[in-house]
mmCIF file of N, CA and C in Angstrom:
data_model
loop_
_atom_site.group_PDB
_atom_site.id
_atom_site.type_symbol
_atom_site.label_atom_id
_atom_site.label_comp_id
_atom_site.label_asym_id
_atom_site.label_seq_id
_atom_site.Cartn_x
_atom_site.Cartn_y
_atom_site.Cartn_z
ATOM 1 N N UNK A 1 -54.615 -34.867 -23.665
ATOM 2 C CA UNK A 1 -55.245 -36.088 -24.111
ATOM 3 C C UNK A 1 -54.241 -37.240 -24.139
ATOM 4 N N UNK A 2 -53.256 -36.842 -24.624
ATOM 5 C CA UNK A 2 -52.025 -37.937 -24.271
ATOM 6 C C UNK A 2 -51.314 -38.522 -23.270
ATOM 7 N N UNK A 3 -51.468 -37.607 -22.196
ATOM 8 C CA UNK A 3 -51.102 -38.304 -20.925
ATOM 9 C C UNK A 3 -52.443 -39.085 -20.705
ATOM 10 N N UNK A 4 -54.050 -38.572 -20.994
ATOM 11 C CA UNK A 4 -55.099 -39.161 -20.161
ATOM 12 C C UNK A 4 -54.923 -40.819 -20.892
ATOM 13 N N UNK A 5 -54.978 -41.245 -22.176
ATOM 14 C CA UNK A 5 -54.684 -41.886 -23.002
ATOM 15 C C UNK A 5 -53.305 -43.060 -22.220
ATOM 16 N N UNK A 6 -52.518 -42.870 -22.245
ATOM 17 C CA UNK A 6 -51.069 -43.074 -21.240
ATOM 18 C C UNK A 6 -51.812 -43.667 -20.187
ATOM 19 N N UNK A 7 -52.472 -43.069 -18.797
ATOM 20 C CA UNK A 7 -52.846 -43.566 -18.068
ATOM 21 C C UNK A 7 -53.617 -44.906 -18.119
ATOM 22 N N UNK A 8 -54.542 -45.095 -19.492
ATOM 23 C CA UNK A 8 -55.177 -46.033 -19.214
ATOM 24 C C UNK A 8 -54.636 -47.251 -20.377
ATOM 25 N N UNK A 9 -53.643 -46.748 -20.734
ATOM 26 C CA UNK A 9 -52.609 -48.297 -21.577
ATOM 27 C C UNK A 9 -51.690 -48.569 -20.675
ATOM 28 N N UNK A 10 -51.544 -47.995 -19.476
ATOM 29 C CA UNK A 10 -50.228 -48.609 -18.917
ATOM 30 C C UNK A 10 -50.183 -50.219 -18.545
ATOM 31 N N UNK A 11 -50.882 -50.516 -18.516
ATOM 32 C CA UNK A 11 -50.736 -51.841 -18.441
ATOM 33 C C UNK A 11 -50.932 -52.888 -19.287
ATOM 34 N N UNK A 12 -50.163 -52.422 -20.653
ATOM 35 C CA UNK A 12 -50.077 -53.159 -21.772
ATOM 36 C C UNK A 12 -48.773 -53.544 -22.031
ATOM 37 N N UNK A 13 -48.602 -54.754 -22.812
ATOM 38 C CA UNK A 13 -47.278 -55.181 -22.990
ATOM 39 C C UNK A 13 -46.574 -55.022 -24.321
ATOM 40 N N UNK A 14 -47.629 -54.154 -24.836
ATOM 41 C CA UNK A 14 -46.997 -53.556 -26.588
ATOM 42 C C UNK A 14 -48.253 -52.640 -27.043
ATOM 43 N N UNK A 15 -47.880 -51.827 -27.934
ATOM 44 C CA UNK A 15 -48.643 -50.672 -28.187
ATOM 45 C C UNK A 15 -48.883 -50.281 -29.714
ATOM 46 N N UNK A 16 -49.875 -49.639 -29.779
ATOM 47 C CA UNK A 16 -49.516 -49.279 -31.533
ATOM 48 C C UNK A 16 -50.321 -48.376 -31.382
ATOM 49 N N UNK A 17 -49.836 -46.710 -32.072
ATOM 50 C CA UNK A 17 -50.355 -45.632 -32.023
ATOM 51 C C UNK A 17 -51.096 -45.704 -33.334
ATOM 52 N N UNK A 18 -51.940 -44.941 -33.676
ATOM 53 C CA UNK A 18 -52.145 -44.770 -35.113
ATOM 54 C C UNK A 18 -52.632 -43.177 -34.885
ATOM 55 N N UNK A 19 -51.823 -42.784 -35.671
ATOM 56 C CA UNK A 19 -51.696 -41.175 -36.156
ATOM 57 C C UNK A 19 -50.312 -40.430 -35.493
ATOM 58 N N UNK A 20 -50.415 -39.717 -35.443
ATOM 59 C CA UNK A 20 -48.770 -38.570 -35.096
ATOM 60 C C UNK A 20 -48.913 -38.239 -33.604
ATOM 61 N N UNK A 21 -49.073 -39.233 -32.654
ATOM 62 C CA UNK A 21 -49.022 -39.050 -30.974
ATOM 63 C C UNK A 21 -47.826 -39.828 -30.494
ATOM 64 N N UNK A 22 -46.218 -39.831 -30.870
ATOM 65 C CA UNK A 22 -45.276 -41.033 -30.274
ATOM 66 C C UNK A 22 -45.068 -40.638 -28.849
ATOM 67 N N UNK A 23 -45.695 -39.274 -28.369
ATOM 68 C CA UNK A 23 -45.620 -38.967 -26.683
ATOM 69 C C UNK A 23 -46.137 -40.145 -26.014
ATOM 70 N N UNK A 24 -47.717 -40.682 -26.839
ATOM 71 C CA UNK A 24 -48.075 -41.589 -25.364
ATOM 72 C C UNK A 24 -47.029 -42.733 -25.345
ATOM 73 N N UNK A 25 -45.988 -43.394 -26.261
ATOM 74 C CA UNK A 25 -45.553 -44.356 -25.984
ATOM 75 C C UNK A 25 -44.643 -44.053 -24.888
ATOM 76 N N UNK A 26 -44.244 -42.593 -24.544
ATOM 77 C CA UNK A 26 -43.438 -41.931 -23.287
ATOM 78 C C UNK A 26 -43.771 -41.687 -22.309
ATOM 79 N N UNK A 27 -45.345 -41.205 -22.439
ATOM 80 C CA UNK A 27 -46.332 -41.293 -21.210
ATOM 81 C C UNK A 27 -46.423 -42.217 -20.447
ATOM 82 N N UNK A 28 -47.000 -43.166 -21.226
ATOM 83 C CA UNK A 28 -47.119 -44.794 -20.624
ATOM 84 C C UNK A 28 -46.448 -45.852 -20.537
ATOM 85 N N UNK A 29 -44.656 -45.913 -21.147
ATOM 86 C CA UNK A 29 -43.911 -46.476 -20.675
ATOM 87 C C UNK A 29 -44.249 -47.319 -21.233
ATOM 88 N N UNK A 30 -44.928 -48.004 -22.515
ATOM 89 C CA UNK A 30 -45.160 -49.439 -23.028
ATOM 90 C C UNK A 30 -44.558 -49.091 -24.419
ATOM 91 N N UNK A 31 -43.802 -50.425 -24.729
ATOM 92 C CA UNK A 31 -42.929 -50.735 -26.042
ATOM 93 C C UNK A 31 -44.193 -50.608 -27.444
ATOM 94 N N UNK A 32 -43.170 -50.137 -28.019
ATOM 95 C CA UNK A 32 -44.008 -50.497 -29.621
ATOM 96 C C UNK A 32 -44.149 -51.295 -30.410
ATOM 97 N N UNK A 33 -45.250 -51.898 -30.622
ATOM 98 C CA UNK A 33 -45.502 -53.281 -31.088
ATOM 99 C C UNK A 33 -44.769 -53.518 -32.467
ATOM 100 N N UNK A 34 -43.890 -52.341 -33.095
ATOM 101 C CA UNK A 34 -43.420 -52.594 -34.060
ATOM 102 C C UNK A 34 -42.996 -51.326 -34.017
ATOM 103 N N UNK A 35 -42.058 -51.156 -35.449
ATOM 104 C CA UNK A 35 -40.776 -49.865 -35.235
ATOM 105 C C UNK A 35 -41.550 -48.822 -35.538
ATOM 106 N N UNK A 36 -43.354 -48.461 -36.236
ATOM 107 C CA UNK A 36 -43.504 -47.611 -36.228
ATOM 108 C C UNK A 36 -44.231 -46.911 -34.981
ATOM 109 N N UNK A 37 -43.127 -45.808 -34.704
ATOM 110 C CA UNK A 37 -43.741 -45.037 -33.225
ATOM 111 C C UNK A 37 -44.917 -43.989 -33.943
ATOM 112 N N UNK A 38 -45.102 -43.940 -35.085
ATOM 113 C CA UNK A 38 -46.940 -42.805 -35.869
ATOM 114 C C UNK A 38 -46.655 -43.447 -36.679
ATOM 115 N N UNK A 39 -47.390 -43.256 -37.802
ATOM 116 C CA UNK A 39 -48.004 -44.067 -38.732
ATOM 117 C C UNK A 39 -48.112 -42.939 -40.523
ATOM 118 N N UNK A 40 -47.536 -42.065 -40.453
ATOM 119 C CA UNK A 40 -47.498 -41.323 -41.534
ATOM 120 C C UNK A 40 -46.911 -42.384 -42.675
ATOM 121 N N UNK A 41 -45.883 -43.113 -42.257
ATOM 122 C CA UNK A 41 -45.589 -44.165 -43.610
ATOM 123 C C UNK A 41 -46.335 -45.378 -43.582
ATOM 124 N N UNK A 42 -47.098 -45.585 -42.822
ATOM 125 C CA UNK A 42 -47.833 -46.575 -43.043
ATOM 126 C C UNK A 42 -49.448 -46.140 -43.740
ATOM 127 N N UNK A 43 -49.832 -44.742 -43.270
ATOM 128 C CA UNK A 43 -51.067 -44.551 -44.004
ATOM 129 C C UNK A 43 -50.546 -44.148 -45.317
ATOM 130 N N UNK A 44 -49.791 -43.442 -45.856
ATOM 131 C CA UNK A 44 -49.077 -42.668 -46.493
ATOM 132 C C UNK A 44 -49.943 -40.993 -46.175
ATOM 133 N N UNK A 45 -50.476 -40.689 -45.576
ATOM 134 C CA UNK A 45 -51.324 -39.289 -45.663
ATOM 135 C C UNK A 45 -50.175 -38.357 -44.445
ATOM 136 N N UNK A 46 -49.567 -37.884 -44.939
ATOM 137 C CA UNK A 46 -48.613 -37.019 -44.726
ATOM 138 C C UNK A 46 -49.448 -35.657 -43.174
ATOM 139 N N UNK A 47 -48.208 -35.885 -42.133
ATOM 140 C CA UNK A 47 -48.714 -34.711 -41.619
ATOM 141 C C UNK A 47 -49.451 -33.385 -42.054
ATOM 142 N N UNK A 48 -50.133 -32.890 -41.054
ATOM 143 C CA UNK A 48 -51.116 -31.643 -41.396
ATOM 144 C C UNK A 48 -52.199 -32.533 -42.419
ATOM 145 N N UNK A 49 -51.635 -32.847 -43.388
ATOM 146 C CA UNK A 49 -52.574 -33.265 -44.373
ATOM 147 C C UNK A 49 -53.613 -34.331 -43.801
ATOM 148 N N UNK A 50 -53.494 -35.287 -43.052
ATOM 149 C CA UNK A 50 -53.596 -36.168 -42.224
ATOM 150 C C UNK A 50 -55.102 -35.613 -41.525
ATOM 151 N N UNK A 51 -55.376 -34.820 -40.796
ATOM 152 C CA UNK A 51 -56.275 -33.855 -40.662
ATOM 153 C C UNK A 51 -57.422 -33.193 -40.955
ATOM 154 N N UNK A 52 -57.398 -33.939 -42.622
ATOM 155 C CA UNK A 52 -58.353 -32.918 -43.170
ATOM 156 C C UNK A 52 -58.604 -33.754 -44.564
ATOM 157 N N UNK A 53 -57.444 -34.891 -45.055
ATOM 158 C CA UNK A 53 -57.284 -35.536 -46.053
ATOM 159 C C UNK A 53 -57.271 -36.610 -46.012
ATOM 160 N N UNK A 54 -57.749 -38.252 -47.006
ATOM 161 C CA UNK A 54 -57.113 -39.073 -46.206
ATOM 162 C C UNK A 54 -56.456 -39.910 -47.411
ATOM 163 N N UNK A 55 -56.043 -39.784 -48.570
ATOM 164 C CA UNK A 55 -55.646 -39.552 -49.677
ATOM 165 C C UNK A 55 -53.913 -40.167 -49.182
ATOM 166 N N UNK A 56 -53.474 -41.496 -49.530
ATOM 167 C CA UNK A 56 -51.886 -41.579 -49.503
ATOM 168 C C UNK A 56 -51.325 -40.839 -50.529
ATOM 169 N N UNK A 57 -50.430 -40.329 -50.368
ATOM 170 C CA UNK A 57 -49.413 -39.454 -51.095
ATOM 171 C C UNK A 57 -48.580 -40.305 -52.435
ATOM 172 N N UNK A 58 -48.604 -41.946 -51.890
ATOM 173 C CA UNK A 58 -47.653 -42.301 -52.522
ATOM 174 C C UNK A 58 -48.171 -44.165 -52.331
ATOM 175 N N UNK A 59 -48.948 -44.926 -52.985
ATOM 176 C CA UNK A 59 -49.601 -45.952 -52.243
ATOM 177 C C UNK A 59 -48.830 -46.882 -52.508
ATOM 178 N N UNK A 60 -47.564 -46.842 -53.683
ATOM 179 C CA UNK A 60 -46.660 -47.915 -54.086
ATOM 180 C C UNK A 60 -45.767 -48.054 -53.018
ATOM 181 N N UNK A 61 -45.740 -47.028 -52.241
ATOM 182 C CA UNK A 61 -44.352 -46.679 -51.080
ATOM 183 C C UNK A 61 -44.988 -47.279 -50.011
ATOM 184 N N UNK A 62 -45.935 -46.997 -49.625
ATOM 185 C CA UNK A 62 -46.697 -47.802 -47.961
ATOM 186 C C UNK A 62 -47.204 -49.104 -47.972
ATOM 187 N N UNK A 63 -46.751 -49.742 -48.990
ATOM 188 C CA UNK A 63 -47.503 -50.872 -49.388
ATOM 189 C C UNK A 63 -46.346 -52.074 -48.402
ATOM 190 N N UNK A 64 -45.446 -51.915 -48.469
ATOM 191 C CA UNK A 64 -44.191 -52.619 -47.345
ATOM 192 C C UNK A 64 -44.479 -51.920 -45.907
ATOM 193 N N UNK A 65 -44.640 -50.841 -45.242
ATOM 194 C CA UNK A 65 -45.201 -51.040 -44.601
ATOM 195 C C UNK A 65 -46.437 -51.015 -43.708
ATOM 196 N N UNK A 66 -47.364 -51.329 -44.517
ATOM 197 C CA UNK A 66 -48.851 -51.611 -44.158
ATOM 198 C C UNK A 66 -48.487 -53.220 -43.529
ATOM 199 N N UNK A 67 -47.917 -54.096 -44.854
ATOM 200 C CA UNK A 67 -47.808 -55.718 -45.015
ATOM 201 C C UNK A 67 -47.033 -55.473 -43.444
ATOM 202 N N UNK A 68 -45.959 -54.689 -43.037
ATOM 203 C CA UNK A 68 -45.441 -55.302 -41.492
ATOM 204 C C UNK A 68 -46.521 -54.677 -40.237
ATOM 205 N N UNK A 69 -47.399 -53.435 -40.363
ATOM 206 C CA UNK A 69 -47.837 -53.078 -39.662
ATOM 207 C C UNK A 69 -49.294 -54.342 -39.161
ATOM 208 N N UNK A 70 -49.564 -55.004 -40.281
ATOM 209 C CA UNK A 70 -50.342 -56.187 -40.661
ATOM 210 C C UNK A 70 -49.930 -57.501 -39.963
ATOM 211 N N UNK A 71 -48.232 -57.422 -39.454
ATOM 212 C CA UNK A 71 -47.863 -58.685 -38.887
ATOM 213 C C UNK A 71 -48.035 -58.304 -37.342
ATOM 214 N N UNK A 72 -47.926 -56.919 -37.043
ATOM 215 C CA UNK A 72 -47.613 -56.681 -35.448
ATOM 216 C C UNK A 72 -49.064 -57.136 -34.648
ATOM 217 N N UNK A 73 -49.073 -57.399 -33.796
ATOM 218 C CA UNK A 73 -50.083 -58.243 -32.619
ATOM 219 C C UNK A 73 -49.955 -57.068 -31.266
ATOM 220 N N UNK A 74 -50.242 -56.087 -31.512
ATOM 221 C CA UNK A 74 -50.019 -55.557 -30.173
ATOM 222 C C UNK A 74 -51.416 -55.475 -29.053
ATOM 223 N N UNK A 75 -51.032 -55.263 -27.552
ATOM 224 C CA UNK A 75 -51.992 -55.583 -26.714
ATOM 225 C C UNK A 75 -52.952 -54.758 -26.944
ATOM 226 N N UNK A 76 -52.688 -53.337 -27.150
ATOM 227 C CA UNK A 76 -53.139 -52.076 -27.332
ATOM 228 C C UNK A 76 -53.178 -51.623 -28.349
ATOM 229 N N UNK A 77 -53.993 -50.882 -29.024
ATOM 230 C CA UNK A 77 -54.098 -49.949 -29.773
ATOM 231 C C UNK A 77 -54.881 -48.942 -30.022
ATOM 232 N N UNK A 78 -54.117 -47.547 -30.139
ATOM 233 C CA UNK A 78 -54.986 -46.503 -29.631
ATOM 234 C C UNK A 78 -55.327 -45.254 -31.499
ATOM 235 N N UNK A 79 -56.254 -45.130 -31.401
ATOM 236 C CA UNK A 79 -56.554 -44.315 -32.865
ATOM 237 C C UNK A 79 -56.464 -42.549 -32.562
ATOM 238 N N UNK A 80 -55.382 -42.070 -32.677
ATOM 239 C CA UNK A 80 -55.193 -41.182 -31.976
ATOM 240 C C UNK A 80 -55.805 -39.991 -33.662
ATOM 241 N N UNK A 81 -56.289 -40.662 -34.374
ATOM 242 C CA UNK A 81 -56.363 -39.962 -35.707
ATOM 243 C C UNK A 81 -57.721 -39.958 -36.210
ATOM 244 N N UNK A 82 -58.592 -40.745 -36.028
ATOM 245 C CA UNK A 82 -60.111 -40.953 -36.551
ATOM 246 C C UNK A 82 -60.821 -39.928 -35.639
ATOM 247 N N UNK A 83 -60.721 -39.314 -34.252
ATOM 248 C CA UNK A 83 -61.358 -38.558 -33.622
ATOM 249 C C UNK A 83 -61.239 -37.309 -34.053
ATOM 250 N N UNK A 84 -60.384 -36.488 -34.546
ATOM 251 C CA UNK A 84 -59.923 -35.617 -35.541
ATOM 252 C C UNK A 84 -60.271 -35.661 -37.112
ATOM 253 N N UNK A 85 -60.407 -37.041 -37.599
ATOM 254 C CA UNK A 85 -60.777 -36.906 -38.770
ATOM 255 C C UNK A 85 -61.376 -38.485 -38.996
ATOM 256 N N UNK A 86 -62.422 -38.206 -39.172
ATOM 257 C CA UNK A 86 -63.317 -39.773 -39.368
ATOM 258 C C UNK A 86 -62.783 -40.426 -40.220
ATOM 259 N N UNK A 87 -62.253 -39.960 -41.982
ATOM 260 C CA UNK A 87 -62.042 -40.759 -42.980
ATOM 261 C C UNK A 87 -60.637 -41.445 -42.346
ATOM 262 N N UNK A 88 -59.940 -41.017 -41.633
ATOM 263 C CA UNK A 88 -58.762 -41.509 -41.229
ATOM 264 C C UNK A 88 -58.775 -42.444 -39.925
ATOM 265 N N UNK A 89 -59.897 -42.697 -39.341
ATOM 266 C CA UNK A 89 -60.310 -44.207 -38.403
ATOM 267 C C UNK A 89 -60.129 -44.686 -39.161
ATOM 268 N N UNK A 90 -58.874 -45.617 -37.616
ATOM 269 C CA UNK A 90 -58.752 -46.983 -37.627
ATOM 270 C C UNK A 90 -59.467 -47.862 -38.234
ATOM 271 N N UNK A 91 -60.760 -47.871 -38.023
ATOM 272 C CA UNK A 91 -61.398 -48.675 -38.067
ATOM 273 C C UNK A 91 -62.183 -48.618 -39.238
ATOM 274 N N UNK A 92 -62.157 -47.575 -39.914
ATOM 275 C CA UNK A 92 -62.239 -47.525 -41.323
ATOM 276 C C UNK A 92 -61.258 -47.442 -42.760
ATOM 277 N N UNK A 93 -60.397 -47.960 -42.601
ATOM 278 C CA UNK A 93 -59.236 -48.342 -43.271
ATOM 279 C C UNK A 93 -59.588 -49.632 -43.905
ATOM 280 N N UNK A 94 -59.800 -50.047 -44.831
ATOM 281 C CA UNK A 94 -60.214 -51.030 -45.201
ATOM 282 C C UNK A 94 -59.347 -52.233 -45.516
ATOM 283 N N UNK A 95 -57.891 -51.940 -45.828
ATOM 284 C CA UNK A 95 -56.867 -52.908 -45.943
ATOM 285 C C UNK A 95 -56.808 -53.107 -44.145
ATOM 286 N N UNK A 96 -57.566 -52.584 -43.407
ATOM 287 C CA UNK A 96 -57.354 -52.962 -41.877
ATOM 288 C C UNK A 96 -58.562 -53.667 -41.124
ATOM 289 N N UNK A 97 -59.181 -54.147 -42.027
ATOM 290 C CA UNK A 97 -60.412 -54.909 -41.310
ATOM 291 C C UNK A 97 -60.741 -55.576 -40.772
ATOM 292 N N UNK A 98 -59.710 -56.546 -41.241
ATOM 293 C CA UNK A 98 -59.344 -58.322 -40.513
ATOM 294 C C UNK A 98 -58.842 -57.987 -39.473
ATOM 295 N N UNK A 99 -57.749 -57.300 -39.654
ATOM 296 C CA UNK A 99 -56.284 -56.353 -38.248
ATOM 297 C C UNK A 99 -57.200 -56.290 -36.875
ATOM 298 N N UNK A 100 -58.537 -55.280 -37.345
ATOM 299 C CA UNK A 100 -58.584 -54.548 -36.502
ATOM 300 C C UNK A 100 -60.026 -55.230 -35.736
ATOM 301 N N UNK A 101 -60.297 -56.416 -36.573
ATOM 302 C CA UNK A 101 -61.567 -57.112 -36.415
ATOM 303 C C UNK A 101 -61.107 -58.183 -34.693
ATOM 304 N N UNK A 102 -60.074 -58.300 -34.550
ATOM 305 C CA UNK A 102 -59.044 -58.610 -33.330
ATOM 306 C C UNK A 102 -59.182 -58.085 -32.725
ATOM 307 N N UNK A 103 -59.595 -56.984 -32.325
ATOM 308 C CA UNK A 103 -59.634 -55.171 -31.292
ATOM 309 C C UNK A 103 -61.469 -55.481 -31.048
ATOM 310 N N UNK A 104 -61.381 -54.763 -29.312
ATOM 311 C CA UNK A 104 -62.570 -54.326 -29.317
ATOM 312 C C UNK A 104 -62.300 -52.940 -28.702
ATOM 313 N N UNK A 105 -63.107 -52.364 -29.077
ATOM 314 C CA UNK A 105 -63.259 -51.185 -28.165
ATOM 315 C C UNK A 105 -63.672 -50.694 -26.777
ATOM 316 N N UNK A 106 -62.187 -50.259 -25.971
ATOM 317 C CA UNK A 106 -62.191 -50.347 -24.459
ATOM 318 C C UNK A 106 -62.269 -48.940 -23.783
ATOM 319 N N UNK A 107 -62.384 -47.947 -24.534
ATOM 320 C CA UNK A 107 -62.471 -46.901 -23.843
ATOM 321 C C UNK A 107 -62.107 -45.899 -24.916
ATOM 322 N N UNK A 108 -62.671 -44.521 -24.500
ATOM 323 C CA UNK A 108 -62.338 -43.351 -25.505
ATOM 324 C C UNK A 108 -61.818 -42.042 -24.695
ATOM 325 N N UNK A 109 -60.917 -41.274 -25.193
ATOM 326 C CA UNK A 109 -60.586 -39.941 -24.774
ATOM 327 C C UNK A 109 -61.506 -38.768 -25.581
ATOM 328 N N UNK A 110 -61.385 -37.761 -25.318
ATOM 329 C CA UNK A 110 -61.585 -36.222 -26.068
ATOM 330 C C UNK A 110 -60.965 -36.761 -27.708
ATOM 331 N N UNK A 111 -60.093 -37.392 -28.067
ATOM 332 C CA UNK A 111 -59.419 -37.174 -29.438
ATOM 333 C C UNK A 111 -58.732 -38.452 -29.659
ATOM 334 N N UNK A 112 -59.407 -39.636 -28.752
ATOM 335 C CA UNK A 112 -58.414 -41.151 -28.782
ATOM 336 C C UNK A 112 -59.623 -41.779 -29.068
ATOM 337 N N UNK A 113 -59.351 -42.697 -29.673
ATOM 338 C CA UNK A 113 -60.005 -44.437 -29.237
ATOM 339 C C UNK A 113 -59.234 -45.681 -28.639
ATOM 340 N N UNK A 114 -59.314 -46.083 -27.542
ATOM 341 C CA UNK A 114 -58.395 -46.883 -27.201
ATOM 342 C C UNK A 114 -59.336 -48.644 -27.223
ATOM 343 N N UNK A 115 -58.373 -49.595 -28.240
ATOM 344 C CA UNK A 115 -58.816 -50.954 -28.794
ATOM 345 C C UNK A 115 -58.008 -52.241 -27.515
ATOM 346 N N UNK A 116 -58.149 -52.562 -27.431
ATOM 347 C CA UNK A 116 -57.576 -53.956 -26.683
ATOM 348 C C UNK A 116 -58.078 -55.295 -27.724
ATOM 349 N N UNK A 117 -56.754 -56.098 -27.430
ATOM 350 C CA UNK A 117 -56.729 -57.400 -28.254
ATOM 351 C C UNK A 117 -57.933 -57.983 -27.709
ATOM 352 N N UNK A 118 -58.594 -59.267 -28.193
ATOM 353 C CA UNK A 118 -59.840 -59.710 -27.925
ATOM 354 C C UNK A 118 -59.345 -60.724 -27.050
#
């Protein structure tokens, strides 16, 4: 799913994964719209847990970086985590509404959603 995913961002000029996939940013050869290559400190919902939970571990700690994940503008963005576990879409994150209200939806894998800037 990560290479298929890869194939169809390559022609983006910044990227933002959301969930625990930093392969496609290797697949597809496009920069990260910001230093986080997954997003475990930005949701705070801890691997494995991530999966099945969507509960931050720690919400005083992700609160710095949600606010930078909030500044990044990337071309792409792919939800490599809501297809696996609904409560954990992108697009249901609610401190991400405005973020993600910028995104439309350009295509889907087996276990991706892939967003493009508007």
């Amino acid at each position: 799913d990560s290479r298929a995913v890869a194939a169809l961002v390559r022609d983006a000029r910044s990227l933002a994964v959301w969930g625990f996939r930093s392969e496609i940013f290797v697949y597809s050869g496009v920069p990260p719209a910001s230093r986080f290559l997954e997003t475990q400190p930005v949701s705070g919902v801890l691997a494995d847990r991530h999966l099945f939970r969507s509960d931050a571990i720690a919400p005083e700690f992700v609160a710095p970086q949600r606010a930078e994940w909030l500044r990044s503008s990337p071309d792409v963005v792919v939800d490599a985590l809501g297809p696996l576990n609904p409560a954990m879409a992108l697009a249901r994150q609610p401190w991400l509404a405005d973020w993600i209200s910028r995104y439309r939806e350009s295509a889907r894998t087996r276990y991706s959603v892939v967003y493009r800037l508007r």
